[in-house]
Coordinates of C-alpha atoms (C1' of nucleotides) in Angstrom, one line a residue:
Chain O
X110 CA -94.1 -92.7 93.5
X111 CA -94.5 -89.1 94.7
X112 CA -93.2 -85.9 93.1
X113 CA -91.1 -83.5 94.2
X114 CA -91.9 -80.5 96.1
X115 CA -91.1 -77.3 95.7
X116 CA -89.1 -76.5 98.4
X117 CA -87.0 -79.3 96.7
X118 CA -86.9 -78.2 93.4
X119 CA -86.1 -74.6 94.3
X120 CA -82.8 -75.8 95.5
X121 CA -82.2 -78.6 92.6
X122 CA -79.4 -77.8 90.0
X123 CA -80.3 -77.1 86.3
X124 CA -79.8 -79.6 84.3
X125 CA -81.3 -81.7 81.2
X126 CA -83.7 -84.1 83.3
X127 CA -87.7 -84.0 83.3
X128 CA -88.8 -82.9 86.6
X129 CA -92.6 -83.1 87.6
X130 CA -93.9 -79.7 89.9
X131 CA -97.3 -79.4 91.0
X132 CA -99.2 -76.7 93.3
X133 CA -101.2 -74.1 93.4
X134 CA -100.9 -71.2 91.3
X135 CA -100.2 -67.5 93.0
X136 CA -99.9 -65.5 90.2
X137 CA -99.9 -65.5 86.6
X138 CA -98.0 -62.8 84.8
X139 CA -98.7 -62.7 80.8
X140 CA -96.5 -61.5 78.1
X141 CA -96.7 -61.7 74.5
X142 CA -94.7 -64.9 74.1
X143 CA -93.8 -65.3 77.6
X144 CA -96.1 -66.6 80.4
X145 CA -95.1 -66.4 83.8
X146 CA -96.7 -69.0 86.7
X147 CA -95.7 -68.9 90.1
X148 CA -96.5 -72.1 91.8
X149 CA -96.5 -73.2 95.4
X150 CA -96.8 -76.1 97.3
X151 CA -96.8 -75.0 100.6
X152 CA -93.7 -76.7 101.4
X153 CA -91.7 -73.0 101.8
X154 CA -92.8 -69.6 101.2
X155 CA -91.2 -69.0 97.9
X156 CA -93.1 -70.3 94.9
X157 CA -91.2 -71.9 92.0
X158 CA -91.7 -69.8 88.7
X159 CA -92.8 -71.5 85.5
X160 CA -92.0 -70.0 82.0
X161 CA -93.8 -70.7 79.4
X162 CA -92.8 -70.0 76.1
X163 CA -95.6 -69.8 73.8
X164 CA -93.8 -69.3 70.6
X165 CA -91.8 -72.8 71.5
X166 CA -95.0 -74.4 72.6
X167 CA -97.2 -73.4 70.3
X168 CA -100.2 -75.1 71.0
X169 CA -99.8 -75.2 74.3
X170 CA -103.7 -74.5 76.2
X171 CA -103.4 -72.7 79.1
X172 CA -107.5 -72.1 79.8
X173 CA -108.3 -72.2 83.6
X174 CA -104.7 -71.3 84.6
X175 CA -105.8 -68.9 87.0
X176 CA -104.9 -67.6 91.0
X177 CA -105.7 -70.5 93.6
X178 CA -106.1 -73.4 90.2
X179 CA -104.1 -76.1 91.0
X180 CA -101.8 -77.5 87.9
X181 CA -99.3 -80.5 87.0
X182 CA -96.1 -79.3 85.1
X183 CA -93.8 -80.7 83.5
X184 CA -89.9 -79.4 82.8
X185 CA -86.5 -78.7 83.2
X186 CA -85.1 -76.6 85.8
X187 CA -83.0 -73.8 84.2
X188 CA -80.9 -70.8 86.2
X189 CA -83.1 -67.8 85.9
X190 CA -82.7 -64.6 84.6
X191 CA -85.1 -62.7 86.9
X192 CA -84.1 -62.1 90.8
X193 CA -84.7 -66.2 92.1
X194 CA -81.9 -68.6 91.1
X195 CA -83.4 -71.6 89.4
X196 CA -86.5 -71.6 87.7
X197 CA -88.7 -74.6 85.4
X198 CA -88.6 -73.7 81.5
X199 CA -92.3 -75.7 80.8
X200 CA -92.8 -78.6 78.5
X201 CA -96.3 -79.1 79.5
X202 CA -98.7 -78.5 81.8
X203 CA -102.6 -80.0 83.0
X204 CA -104.8 -78.0 84.6
X205 CA -105.8 -80.2 88.0
X206 CA -108.6 -78.3 89.4
X207 CA -109.7 -74.8 87.7
X208 CA -109.9 -71.7 90.4
X209 CA -113.4 -70.0 89.4
X210 CA -112.7 -66.1 89.9
X211 CA -115.7 -65.8 93.0
X212 CA -112.0 -67.7 94.8
X213 CA -111.8 -65.4 97.8
X214 CA -107.9 -64.9 98.0
X215 CA -106.6 -62.4 95.2
X216 CA -103.2 -61.9 95.0
X217 CA -102.8 -58.7 97.0
X218 CA -102.8 -58.6 100.8
X219 CA -106.2 -59.3 102.7
X220 CA -107.0 -58.4 106.2
X221 CA -106.4 -61.0 108.5
X222 CA -109.7 -60.5 109.8
X223 CA -111.1 -61.3 106.4
X224 CA -109.1 -64.2 106.2
X225 CA -110.1 -65.6 109.4
X226 CA -113.6 -65.8 107.7
X227 CA -112.1 -68.0 105.3
X228 CA -110.2 -70.3 107.9
X229 CA -110.4 -73.1 105.2
X230 CA -108.7 -71.3 102.4
X231 CA -106.0 -69.3 104.6
X232 CA -103.1 -71.6 104.9
X233 CA -102.7 -71.0 101.4
X234 CA -101.5 -67.6 102.1
X235 CA -98.1 -66.7 102.7
X236 CA -98.9 -65.3 106.1
X237 CA -100.8 -68.5 107.2
X238 CA -98.5 -71.0 105.5
X239 CA -95.9 -69.6 107.4
X240 CA -97.5 -69.7 111.0
X241 CA -98.1 -73.0 109.9
X242 CA -94.6 -74.3 109.3
X243 CA -93.6 -72.4 112.3
X244 CA -95.7 -74.0 114.9
X245 CA -94.7 -77.5 113.8
X246 CA -91.3 -76.4 114.3
X247 CA -92.2 -75.3 117.3
X248 CA -94.4 -78.7 118.4
X249 CA -91.2 -80.6 117.3
X250 CA -88.8 -79.0 119.0
X251 CA -90.8 -79.1 122.6
X252 CA -91.1 -82.9 121.7
X253 CA -87.4 -82.8 121.2
X254 CA -86.1 -81.1 124.1
X255 CA -87.8 -82.9 126.7
X256 CA -87.0 -86.0 124.7
X257 CA -83.4 -85.2 124.4
X258 CA -83.5 -84.5 128.2
X259 CA -85.1 -87.6 129.3
X260 CA -89.0 -86.3 130.3
X261 CA -91.3 -89.1 129.7
X262 CA -94.3 -87.4 127.9
X263 CA -97.5 -88.5 129.2
X264 CA -100.8 -88.1 127.8
X265 CA -103.5 -86.7 130.7
X266 CA -107.0 -87.2 130.0
X267 CA -109.2 -84.4 128.2
X268 CA -112.0 -85.2 129.9
X269 CA -111.9 -84.9 134.2
X270 CA -114.6 -85.6 136.7
X271 CA -112.8 -83.2 139.1
X272 CA -112.7 -79.2 139.4
X273 CA -109.2 -79.2 140.1
X274 CA -107.2 -76.1 140.9
X275 CA -110.6 -73.7 139.5
X276 CA -108.1 -72.6 137.0
X277 CA -111.4 -71.2 134.9
X278 CA -114.9 -71.9 134.0
X279 CA -115.1 -75.2 132.7
X280 CA -117.1 -77.2 129.3
X281 CA -119.6 -79.6 131.0
X282 CA -119.7 -83.2 129.0
X283 CA -122.8 -84.8 129.3
X284 CA -124.7 -87.4 127.6
X285 CA -128.2 -86.2 129.4
X286 CA -131.0 -85.0 127.6
X287 CA -131.1 -81.3 127.9
X288 CA -134.5 -81.3 127.0
X289 CA -135.3 -83.4 130.0
X290 CA -132.4 -83.3 132.7
X291 CA -133.1 -86.2 135.1
X292 CA -133.7 -84.6 138.9
X293 CA -133.3 -85.9 142.0
X294 CA -135.4 -85.6 144.9
X295 CA -133.6 -82.3 146.5
X296 CA -135.1 -80.8 142.2
X297 CA -130.9 -80.6 141.4
X298 CA -129.8 -82.6 138.6
X299 CA -128.8 -86.3 139.0
X300 CA -125.3 -86.9 137.5
X301 CA -125.8 -90.6 138.9
X302 CA -127.5 -91.2 135.4
X303 CA -125.1 -89.2 133.3
X304 CA -122.4 -90.8 131.1
X305 CA -119.7 -91.0 134.2
X306 CA -121.9 -91.2 137.0
X307 CA -120.8 -88.0 138.3
X308 CA -120.3 -84.6 136.7
X309 CA -117.8 -84.1 134.3
X310 CA -115.7 -81.4 132.5
X311 CA -112.9 -80.5 129.6
X312 CA -109.7 -80.7 131.3
X313 CA -108.5 -77.1 132.2
X314 CA -105.0 -78.6 132.9
X315 CA -103.1 -81.7 133.0
X316 CA -100.7 -80.7 135.9
X317 CA -102.5 -82.5 138.9
X318 CA -102.2 -85.9 137.1
X319 CA -99.2 -84.7 135.5
X320 CA -97.9 -84.7 138.8
X321 CA -98.5 -88.0 139.4
X322 CA -96.4 -89.6 137.3
X323 CA -94.2 -87.4 138.2
X324 CA -94.3 -88.8 141.1
X325 CA -93.3 -91.9 139.2
X326 CA -91.1 -91.4 136.6
X327 CA -89.2 -88.3 137.8
X328 CA -89.5 -86.3 135.0
X329 CA -92.7 -86.1 132.7
X330 CA -94.4 -83.8 130.3
X331 CA -97.9 -83.1 128.9
X332 CA -98.3 -81.3 125.6
X333 CA -102.4 -81.5 124.7
X334 CA -105.4 -79.6 124.4
X335 CA -106.9 -77.5 126.9
X336 CA -110.1 -76.0 127.4
X337 CA -111.8 -72.5 129.4
X338 CA -115.1 -72.0 129.2
X339 CA -114.3 -67.9 129.8
X340 CA -116.2 -65.2 128.3
X341 CA -112.6 -63.2 127.6
X342 CA -112.5 -61.5 124.3
X343 CA -108.9 -60.5 124.2
X344 CA -105.8 -61.5 121.5
X345 CA -104.3 -63.8 123.9
X346 CA -107.2 -66.0 124.9
X347 CA -109.0 -69.3 123.2
X348 CA -111.6 -71.7 124.8
X349 CA -109.5 -74.2 122.8
X350 CA -105.1 -74.0 123.2
X351 CA -102.8 -76.2 123.7
X352 CA -100.5 -76.0 126.5
X353 CA -97.3 -77.9 127.7
X354 CA -96.6 -78.8 131.0
X355 CA -93.7 -79.9 132.3
X356 CA -93.5 -82.0 135.8
X357 CA -90.2 -83.0 138.1
X358 CA -90.1 -85.0 141.1
X359 CA -86.7 -84.2 143.3
X360 CA -86.7 -80.4 141.8
X361 CA -87.3 -77.7 143.4
X362 CA -88.4 -74.0 141.9
X363 CA -84.6 -72.9 141.2
X364 CA -84.2 -76.4 139.0
X365 CA -88.2 -75.5 137.7
X366 CA -86.7 -72.0 136.7
X367 CA -83.5 -73.2 134.5
X368 CA -85.7 -75.6 132.9
X369 CA -88.1 -73.0 132.0
X370 CA -85.5 -70.7 130.9
X371 CA -83.4 -73.3 128.5
X372 CA -86.7 -74.9 127.3
X373 CA -87.8 -71.5 125.5
X374 CA -84.1 -70.9 124.1
X375 CA -84.2 -74.0 123.1
X376 CA -87.5 -73.6 121.2
X377 CA -86.6 -69.8 119.5
X378 CA -83.6 -71.4 118.4
X379 CA -84.6 -74.1 116.3
X380 CA -87.3 -71.9 114.8
X381 CA -84.3 -69.0 113.7
X382 CA -82.9 -72.3 112.7
X383 CA -85.3 -74.8 110.8
X384 CA -87.4 -71.4 109.1
X385 CA -85.3 -68.7 108.5
X386 CA -87.2 -67.7 105.5
X387 CA -90.8 -68.1 107.3
X388 CA -89.1 -65.9 110.1
X389 CA -87.8 -63.3 108.0
X390 CA -91.2 -62.7 106.5
X391 CA -92.9 -62.0 109.6
X392 CA -90.2 -59.8 110.2
X393 CA -90.7 -57.9 107.2
X394 CA -94.6 -57.9 107.4
X395 CA -95.4 -58.9 110.9
X396 CA -93.6 -57.3 113.2
X397 CA -90.1 -55.7 112.4
X398 CA -87.3 -56.6 114.7
X399 CA -89.1 -59.7 115.8
X400 CA -85.7 -61.8 114.9
X401 CA -83.7 -59.7 116.8
X402 CA -85.8 -59.9 119.9
X403 CA -85.6 -63.7 119.3
X404 CA -81.8 -63.6 119.3
X405 CA -82.0 -61.2 122.1
X406 CA -83.9 -63.8 124.3
X407 CA -81.5 -66.2 122.7
X408 CA -78.7 -64.6 124.1
X409 CA -79.4 -63.0 127.2
X410 CA -79.6 -64.3 131.0
X411 CA -83.3 -64.0 132.2
X412 CA -83.4 -61.7 134.8
X413 CA -84.8 -62.9 138.2
X414 CA -86.4 -61.0 140.7
X415 CA -88.7 -61.9 143.8
X416 CA -92.9 -60.4 143.8
X417 CA -91.8 -58.3 147.0
X418 CA -88.8 -56.8 144.7
X419 CA -90.5 -56.3 141.4
X420 CA -93.4 -54.4 143.4
X421 CA -91.0 -51.6 145.1
X422 CA -89.7 -51.2 141.8
X423 CA -93.0 -50.5 140.3
X424 CA -94.1 -48.3 143.9
X425 CA -91.7 -46.0 142.7
X426 CA -93.2 -45.2 139.4
X427 CA -97.0 -45.8 140.0
X428 CA -97.8 -42.0 138.4
X429 CA -97.2 -43.7 135.8
X430 CA -99.7 -46.5 135.8
X431 CA -103.4 -46.9 135.5
X432 CA -103.5 -49.1 138.7
X433 CA -101.1 -48.1 141.4
X434 CA -99.7 -51.3 142.6
X435 CA -99.0 -52.5 146.5
X436 CA -98.2 -55.2 148.5
X437 CA -100.5 -57.9 147.9
X438 CA -101.8 -56.7 144.5
X439 CA -101.9 -58.8 141.0
X440 CA -99.5 -57.6 138.5
X441 CA -101.2 -56.1 135.6
X442 CA -100.0 -56.3 132.3
X443 CA -98.9 -52.5 131.9
X444 CA -96.6 -53.9 134.7
X445 CA -95.4 -56.9 133.5
X446 CA -95.1 -54.7 130.3
X447 CA -93.0 -52.2 132.7
X448 CA -91.1 -54.6 134.2
X449 CA -89.5 -56.2 130.8
X450 CA -89.7 -53.5 128.6
X451 CA -88.4 -50.2 130.7
X452 CA -86.5 -51.9 133.6
X453 CA -84.9 -55.3 132.5
X454 CA -85.2 -55.2 128.4
X455 CA -85.1 -58.9 128.6
X456 CA -87.4 -61.7 130.2
X457 CA -87.8 -61.5 133.9
X458 CA -88.6 -64.3 136.4
X459 CA -90.6 -63.3 139.0
X460 CA -91.0 -65.5 142.1
X461 CA -92.6 -65.7 145.6
X462 CA -96.0 -64.3 145.3
X463 CA -98.4 -63.6 148.0
X464 CA -100.3 -66.7 148.7
X465 CA -103.6 -65.3 148.4
X466 CA -102.7 -64.4 144.6
X467 CA -101.8 -67.7 143.7
X468 CA -103.0 -71.5 143.4
X469 CA -103.8 -73.7 146.6
X470 CA -101.1 -76.4 145.4
X471 CA -98.1 -74.0 145.5
X472 CA -95.4 -74.2 148.2
X473 CA -95.8 -71.8 151.2
X474 CA -92.6 -70.3 151.8
X475 CA -90.8 -70.2 155.5
X476 CA -92.5 -66.5 156.2
X477 CA -96.1 -68.0 156.2
X478 CA -97.2 -64.8 153.4
X479 CA -95.3 -65.9 150.0
X480 CA -95.4 -68.9 147.7
X481 CA -93.1 -70.8 145.6
X482 CA -94.4 -69.9 142.5
X483 CA -92.6 -68.1 139.0
X484 CA -94.0 -66.3 136.3
X485 CA -91.7 -65.8 133.1
X486 CA -92.5 -62.5 131.6
X487 CA -91.8 -62.0 128.0
X488 CA -91.5 -58.2 126.5
X489 CA -94.2 -57.5 124.6
X490 CA -96.4 -60.3 125.6
X491 CA -96.2 -60.6 129.3
X492 CA -96.7 -64.0 130.9
X493 CA -95.7 -66.7 128.9
X494 CA -94.7 -69.5 131.7
X495 CA -96.6 -69.8 135.0
X496 CA -95.0 -72.5 137.4
X497 CA -94.3 -73.4 140.9
X498 CA -92.5 -75.9 143.2
X499 CA -95.7 -78.1 144.6
X500 CA -96.6 -77.9 148.2
X501 CA -95.4 -81.7 149.0
X502 CA -96.0 -81.9 152.9
X503 CA -99.6 -83.5 153.4
X504 CA -100.1 -81.4 156.7
X505 CA -99.2 -77.7 155.0
X506 CA -101.2 -78.7 151.7
X507 CA -104.5 -79.8 153.7
X508 CA -104.3 -76.7 155.7
X509 CA -104.2 -74.5 152.8
X510 CA -107.3 -76.3 151.0
X511 CA -109.0 -75.5 154.8
X512 CA -108.3 -71.9 154.4
X513 CA -109.8 -72.1 150.9
X514 CA -112.5 -74.3 151.5
X515 CA -111.4 -76.8 149.0
X516 CA -112.8 -80.1 150.1
X517 CA -110.5 -83.0 150.5
X518 CA -112.6 -85.6 149.0
X519 CA -112.3 -83.9 145.8
X520 CA -108.8 -84.4 145.9
X521 CA -108.0 -87.3 147.6
X522 CA -105.7 -89.2 145.1
X523 CA -103.6 -85.8 145.0
X524 CA -103.6 -85.5 148.7
X525 CA -102.9 -89.6 149.1
X526 CA -99.5 -88.8 146.6
X527 CA -98.3 -86.8 149.6
X528 CA -99.1 -89.5 151.8
X529 CA -96.9 -91.9 150.2
X530 CA -93.7 -91.2 149.1
X531 CA -93.9 -87.5 148.8
X532 CA -91.2 -85.5 147.2
X533 CA -90.4 -81.7 146.1
X534 CA -91.8 -81.2 142.6
X535 CA -92.2 -78.6 140.3
X536 CA -93.3 -78.0 137.0
X537 CA -94.6 -75.3 135.2
X538 CA -97.2 -74.7 132.0
X539 CA -96.6 -72.8 128.7
X540 CA -99.8 -71.4 126.8
X541 CA -98.5 -72.9 123.1
X542 CA -100.7 -70.6 121.3
X543 CA -99.0 -67.7 123.0
X544 CA -95.4 -68.9 122.3
X545 CA -96.6 -69.3 119.0
X546 CA -97.7 -65.5 118.8
X547 CA -94.3 -64.2 120.4
X548 CA -92.3 -65.8 117.9
X549 CA -93.9 -65.1 114.8
X550 CA -95.0 -61.4 116.1
X551 CA -98.8 -62.6 115.0
X552 CA -101.3 -59.8 117.1
X553 CA -104.5 -61.9 117.7
X554 CA -104.1 -65.8 118.9
X555 CA -106.6 -66.5 116.8
X556 CA -104.5 -66.6 113.8
X557 CA -101.8 -69.0 115.1
X558 CA -104.1 -72.1 115.2
X559 CA -105.7 -73.3 112.1
X560 CA -109.0 -73.0 113.7
X561 CA -109.7 -71.1 116.5
X562 CA -112.8 -71.2 118.9
X563 CA -113.5 -68.3 121.5
X564 CA -116.9 -67.0 122.1
X565 CA -119.8 -67.0 120.0
X566 CA -117.1 -68.8 117.3
X567 CA -117.1 -72.2 116.7
X568 CA -117.0 -72.3 113.0
X569 CA -115.4 -75.0 110.5
Chain G
rU41 C1' -118.4 -58.9 131.0
rC42 C1' -116.4 -53.0 130.6
rU43 C1' -114.7 -49.8 127.4
rC44 C1' -113.7 -47.1 122.9
rC45 C1' -113.4 -47.6 117.5
rU46 C1' -115.6 -49.6 113.4
rG47 C1' -119.2 -51.5 109.0
rU48 C1' -119.3 -48.5 101.8
rA49 C1' -118.0 -52.6 94.7
rG50 C1' -115.8 -59.7 95.1
rC51 C1' -111.3 -57.2 98.5
rU52 C1' -108.5 -52.4 100.7
rC53 C1' -110.1 -47.9 101.0
rA54 C1' -111.8 -42.4 100.1
rG55 C1' -116.2 -40.1 100.5
rU56 C1' -115.3 -32.4 103.4
rC57 C1' -120.5 -28.2 105.6
rG58 C1' -126.5 -33.3 104.9
rG59 C1' -127.4 -32.2 97.8
rU60 C1' -128.1 -38.7 95.6
rA61 C1' -121.1 -42.9 95.5
rG62 C1' -115.2 -42.9 93.6
rA63 C1' -110.1 -45.0 93.8
rG64 C1' -106.7 -49.4 93.5
rC65 C1' -106.6 -54.1 92.9
rA66 C1' -109.5 -58.7 91.5
rG67 C1' -112.6 -60.0 86.6
rG68 C1' -113.4 -58.9 81.6
rU69 C1' -111.2 -57.1 76.5
rG70 C1' -106.9 -55.5 73.6
rG71 C1' -101.8 -54.3 73.5
rC72 C1' -96.7 -55.1 75.7
rU73 C1' -89.1 -59.1 73.9
rG74 C1' -88.3 -62.4 80.5
rU75 C1' -92.4 -60.9 84.1
rU76 C1' -91.4 -60.8 89.8
rA77 C1' -98.4 -59.4 94.4
rA78 C1' -95.5 -56.7 86.3
rC79 C1' -97.0 -52.9 83.1
rC80 C1' -100.6 -49.6 79.4
rA81 C1' -105.5 -48.6 77.5
rC82 C1' -110.9 -49.7 77.5
rC83 C1' -115.4 -52.0 80.1
rC84 C1' -118.4 -54.7 84.4
rU85 C1' -119.0 -54.0 89.3
rG86 C1' -123.2 -51.1 94.7
rU87 C1' -130.0 -53.3 99.6
rC88 C1' -123.4 -47.7 101.3
rG89 C1' -124.6 -54.1 107.7
rG90 C1' -130.2 -54.5 108.7
rG91 C1' -135.1 -51.7 111.1
rG92 C1' -136.2 -46.8 112.0
rG93 C1' -136.4 -41.7 112.9
rU94 C1' -135.2 -36.2 111.8
rU95 C1' -134.9 -33.8 106.8
rC96 C1' -137.5 -30.9 100.8
rG97 C1' -133.3 -34.4 100.5
rA98 C1' -129.1 -39.2 104.9
rA99 C1' -123.6 -43.0 103.3
rU100 C1' -123.1 -38.4 106.1
rC101 C1' -127.4 -36.3 112.1
rC102 C1' -130.6 -39.6 115.8
rC103 C1' -132.4 -44.6 117.9
rU104 C1' -132.0 -49.7 117.9
rC105 C1' -130.4 -54.5 116.6
rC106 C1' -126.9 -57.3 114.5
rG107 C1' -121.4 -58.3 112.9
rG108 C1' -116.1 -57.0 113.2
rG109 C1' -111.6 -55.0 115.3
rG110 C1' -108.6 -52.9 119.5
rG111 C1' -108.0 -52.1 124.7
rA112 C1' -109.4 -53.6 130.0
rG113 C1' -110.5 -57.4 133.4
rC114 C1' -109.4 -63.1 133.8
rC115 C1' -105.3 -66.1 132.5
rA116 C1' -102.5 -70.1 129.3

RNA sequence: UCUCCUGUAGCUCAGUCGGUAGAGCAGGUGGCUGUUAACCACCCUGUCGGGGGUUCGAAUCCCUCCGGGGGAGCCA
């Protein structure tokens, strides 16, 4: 039988019954007659206070019970004299694992940079424990949102042999001997000798494969790891991250935006509902007002504007910006912030971008200049979701690919989708870690994933 | 990749005009009638990121390499 979690012990009414509490000691405070331990097992932010009456338990052995050690404590749940509701009045205690004094986590504040170097231990801190619990809630909420709405979870491949959409640099997957790469007569690498008989990479997006399943099962979503080999060194990029990509058949851009908005609100609501204690911690120690921001996002309809409207708003205040905008230019971080924080004061969905700055698969508008793409911009963070109605007309798609110099044979199966029973369909992608950052207020994306992978960093 | 900032005790940091390193926490010892990252007293802790240079003298100034961080680009 397993013992109770500390989270459940904290919700236990005082009684005579002997219970067991197991966990790691966060702090020990010694008085003349009384010793206090705070015991945490990660099941909740708050730990259980263990009270050791040394007068009553006169031959109790507390050797080795220090910050970081693990213990097995027995006692009864009693009403606390202190600020917590209940505490454990100890009857016996046993040290499970000692913790020498070179334990890096002390009972004081550490910087996240320091803890990043101790990634194998940082989950034992308040901050990283709370992030892990919230991340879990969000993960579960993503599945339950789509499941409750009849979407089918599809596992798209992690290794791909087509450089689809060119959404960034890819990691190559190979079993070739790099010390002795087989070359053809033209001096180029002979990939027919490689494992797959051709060049293979880690996926940068499951979208194109996702579309094939949407055009069979109507509403699908993917949720899995994604890889980008970009040399980007920011608080918002990882080389390995998780992405959520729903794809819906018989759905236009309006339907797409509707789902994106409901989806975000659902996930945020779940966190506020299930992790109030963790969220209060973030609000207090990480980002003041983060709960209010989330409540505001949940309760206000997202602002909609076309790219063209967004540009004309921004052009009026061009002198505020480092980069001036004009029709055709990208919307930069500073502009995203202006639109969400100054103009709308809530999330903004920008639609109908110039075709030049968006991917080949987005549906062409009748004006021949803009495409049916949409970005959901969140205050403070910028782009959190990117999506579009897909070009489902075979001739228009082929034309676009030609314009961009994409080879039809590389996308033969993607084109056949448009040849055989094509339908309008739409989808979007959400960077999971960015969503976790948004909800927790944690500044650096490297702190919302257990073991971050980025340029020159793959420790653990 | 560009750009700015930064590296001092186990951790968080101070160190002025260049004069030979310091506080809190942690650790140790003792004290304390129930504490809340307890408190009080005492003790312990250094390749000042590495290398080179300027100087009578460098944590401090210069060069260089390495590590960390912010911002930008790219994006999710």
